[in-house]
Amino acid sequence: MKRASWDEYFMDIAVVVARRSTCSRKNVGSVIVGDKTILSTGYNGSVRGLPHCDEVGHMMVDGHCVRTIHAEVNAIIQAAKNGSRIDGASIYVTASPCWNCFKAICNVGIKRIVFEEFYRDERIFEVSQALGIELVELHREKALPNAAP
């Protein structure tokens, strides 16, 4: 087996983190990395202490489940809570960020976004270029070899 690149390695971890998601509409995981070191992880889940979608159902507004905090924002929150500096870091996300998550990523100073699956919002391409944020779509045949379906 060929050794995984750093991008593949951290995306594999994001895929595993996504397995903790509690909103079945979209299982997303994220990993914030600085200097090839994991600084924080996050997944789609409800506000701490409140019931999850997989327990009580979705809370839908305009076609979106608003019960959850997205993986990217959860990773940013965890980094802040743990005192991790993420300015200049990279974030690996199993799906491209929604517009609100993208804005949060930009404002905390993350400089590189790596994602596997494009999800909805094309504005991220133009704005990331204007801000000097590297946006990378990682193309792979299979996320984790020998992983259970």
Tab-separated table of C-alpha atoms in Angstrom:
chain	number	residue	atom	x	y	z
A	1	MET	CA	0.000	0.000	0.000
A	2	LYS	CA	1.253	3.474	-0.929
A	3	ARG	CA	1.952	5.832	1.947
A	4	ALA	CA	-0.755	8.484	2.342
A	5	SER	CA	0.096	12.111	1.603
A	6	TRP	CA	-0.424	14.589	4.445
A	7	ASP	CA	-3.642	15.775	2.777
A	8	GLU	CA	-4.917	12.192	2.499
A	9	TYR	CA	-3.892	11.431	6.077
A	10	PHE	CA	-5.720	14.397	7.599
A	11	MET	CA	-8.759	13.882	5.343
A	12	ASP	CA	-8.932	10.243	6.466
A	13	ILE	CA	-9.089	11.530	10.039
A	14	ALA	CA	-11.865	13.983	9.066
A	15	VAL	CA	-13.801	11.050	7.571
A	16	VAL	CA	-13.534	9.176	10.879
A	17	VAL	CA	-14.540	12.309	12.829
A	18	ALA	CA	-17.638	12.599	10.578
A	19	ARG	CA	-18.817	9.264	11.978
A	20	ARG	CA	-19.606	11.151	15.226
A	21	SER	CA	-22.122	13.419	13.413
A	22	THR	CA	-25.602	13.338	14.869
A	23	CYS	CA	-27.496	14.911	11.947
A	24	SER	CA	-28.226	12.313	9.284
A	25	ARG	CA	-28.928	14.982	6.657
A	26	LYS	CA	-25.169	15.451	6.225
A	27	ASN	CA	-22.429	13.684	8.177
A	28	VAL	CA	-19.465	16.062	8.084
A	29	GLY	CA	-16.150	15.973	9.915
A	30	SER	CA	-13.370	18.542	10.108
A	31	VAL	CA	-9.793	18.651	11.339
A	32	ILE	CA	-7.795	21.846	11.920
A	33	VAL	CA	-4.079	21.329	11.383
A	34	GLY	CA	-1.034	23.502	11.994
A	35	ASP	CA	2.507	22.427	11.156
A	36	LYS	CA	1.335	18.854	10.422
A	37	THR	CA	-0.185	18.621	13.911
A	38	ILE	CA	-3.886	18.237	14.752
A	39	LEU	CA	-5.094	21.286	16.664
A	40	SER	CA	-8.823	20.549	16.795
A	41	THR	CA	-11.605	18.405	15.353
A	42	GLY	CA	-15.332	18.927	14.900
A	43	TYR	CA	-18.440	17.265	13.525
A	44	ASN	CA	-22.072	18.197	12.888
A	45	GLY	CA	-23.916	18.028	16.187
A	46	SER	CA	-26.388	19.845	18.393
A	47	VAL	CA	-25.576	22.486	20.942
A	48	ARG	CA	-23.912	20.849	23.954
A	49	GLY	CA	-26.591	19.609	26.364
A	50	LEU	CA	-29.471	19.678	23.868
A	51	PRO	CA	-30.952	16.645	22.087
A	52	HIS	CA	-29.495	15.567	18.750
A	53	CYS	CA	-31.298	15.139	15.424
A	54	ASP	CA	-30.820	11.381	15.598
A	55	GLU	CA	-32.714	11.443	18.925
A	56	VAL	CA	-35.571	13.900	18.280
A	57	GLY	CA	-35.565	14.673	14.560
A	58	HIS	CA	-34.506	17.612	12.457
A	59	MET	CA	-35.392	21.260	13.084
A	60	MET	CA	-35.912	22.521	9.531
A	61	VAL	CA	-35.887	26.170	8.420
A	62	ASP	CA	-35.778	27.053	4.706
A	63	GLY	CA	-34.609	23.557	3.765
A	64	HIS	CA	-31.763	23.476	6.330
A	65	CYS	CA	-31.529	21.708	9.660
A	66	VAL	CA	-30.790	24.422	12.218
A	67	ARG	CA	-30.507	22.116	15.221
A	68	THR	CA	-26.829	21.434	14.479
A	69	ILE	CA	-23.591	23.340	14.687
A	70	HIS	CA	-21.553	22.539	11.586
A	71	ALA	CA	-18.306	20.580	11.797
A	72	GLU	CA	-16.103	23.534	10.845
A	73	VAL	CA	-17.544	25.839	13.497
A	74	ASN	CA	-17.412	23.061	16.092
A	75	ALA	CA	-13.692	22.608	15.345
A	76	ILE	CA	-13.123	26.378	15.653
A	77	ILE	CA	-15.044	26.427	18.962
A	78	GLN	CA	-13.029	23.488	20.313
A	79	ALA	CA	-9.773	25.192	19.347
A	80	ALA	CA	-10.857	28.361	21.181
A	81	LYS	CA	-12.057	26.396	24.197
A	82	ASN	CA	-8.728	24.539	24.390
A	83	GLY	CA	-6.588	27.627	23.772
A	84	SER	CA	-5.198	26.423	20.423
A	85	ARG	CA	-3.961	29.100	18.010
A	86	ILE	CA	-5.346	28.373	14.553
A	87	ASP	CA	-4.274	31.519	12.713
A	88	GLY	CA	-2.521	30.393	9.517
A	89	ALA	CA	-3.710	26.786	9.928
A	90	SER	CA	-5.355	24.430	7.434
A	91	ILE	CA	-8.796	22.883	7.809
A	92	TYR	CA	-9.754	19.520	6.318
A	93	VAL	CA	-13.488	19.066	5.782
A	94	THR	CA	-15.329	16.111	4.271
A	95	ALA	CA	-17.622	18.537	2.389
A	96	SER	CA	-16.910	22.088	1.240
A	97	PRO	CA	-18.000	24.690	3.796
A	98	CYS	CA	-21.372	26.383	3.618
A	99	TRP	CA	-21.274	30.165	3.280
A	100	ASN	CA	-21.562	30.842	7.036
A	101	CYS	CA	-18.845	28.329	7.942
A	102	PHE	CA	-16.640	29.713	5.179
A	103	LYS	CA	-16.950	33.227	6.624
A	104	ALA	CA	-16.045	31.937	10.095
A	105	ILE	CA	-13.029	30.073	8.664
A	106	CYS	CA	-11.856	33.268	6.951
A	107	ASN	CA	-12.269	35.407	10.055
A	108	VAL	CA	-10.232	33.108	12.318
A	109	GLY	CA	-7.293	33.300	9.915
A	110	ILE	CA	-7.273	29.789	8.476
A	111	LYS	CA	-5.289	29.987	5.237
A	112	ARG	CA	-5.986	26.628	3.574
A	113	ILE	CA	-9.247	24.710	3.153
A	114	VAL	CA	-9.106	21.125	1.883
A	115	PHE	CA	-12.405	19.394	1.113
A	116	GLU	CA	-13.527	16.174	-0.547
A	117	GLU	CA	-17.058	16.770	-1.750
A	118	PHE	CA	-18.374	20.056	-3.152
A	119	TYR	CA	-21.486	21.145	-1.250
A	120	ARG	CA	-23.711	23.920	-2.614
A	121	ASP	CA	-21.995	27.298	-2.360
A	122	GLU	CA	-19.797	28.439	-5.248
A	123	ARG	CA	-19.095	31.862	-3.694
A	124	ILE	CA	-16.296	30.258	-1.687
A	125	PHE	CA	-14.148	29.919	-4.832
A	126	GLU	CA	-14.186	33.611	-5.751
A	127	VAL	CA	-13.921	34.938	-2.204
A	128	SER	CA	-11.111	32.571	-1.182
A	129	GLN	CA	-9.089	33.790	-4.151
A	130	ALA	CA	-9.702	37.435	-3.213
A	131	LEU	CA	-8.581	36.737	0.373
A	132	GLY	CA	-5.554	34.629	-0.531
A	133	ILE	CA	-6.985	31.488	1.055
A	134	GLU	CA	-5.969	28.280	-0.698
A	135	LEU	CA	-8.969	26.102	-1.557
A	136	VAL	CA	-8.169	22.483	-2.452
A	137	GLU	CA	-10.620	19.853	-3.649
A	138	LEU	CA	-9.074	16.495	-2.784
A	139	HIS	CA	-9.890	13.825	-5.362
A	140	ARG	CA	-9.546	10.236	-4.168
A	141	GLU	CA	-11.025	6.949	-5.265
A	142	LYS	CA	-11.782	5.699	-1.778
A	143	ALA	CA	-11.422	7.553	1.500
A	144	LEU	CA	-10.284	4.748	3.784
A	145	PRO	CA	-9.038	1.458	2.301
A	146	ASN	CA	-10.710	-1.571	3.860
A	147	ALA	CA	-13.207	0.617	5.719
A	148	ALA	CA	-16.616	-0.790	6.484
A	149	PRO	CA	-19.396	0.718	4.338
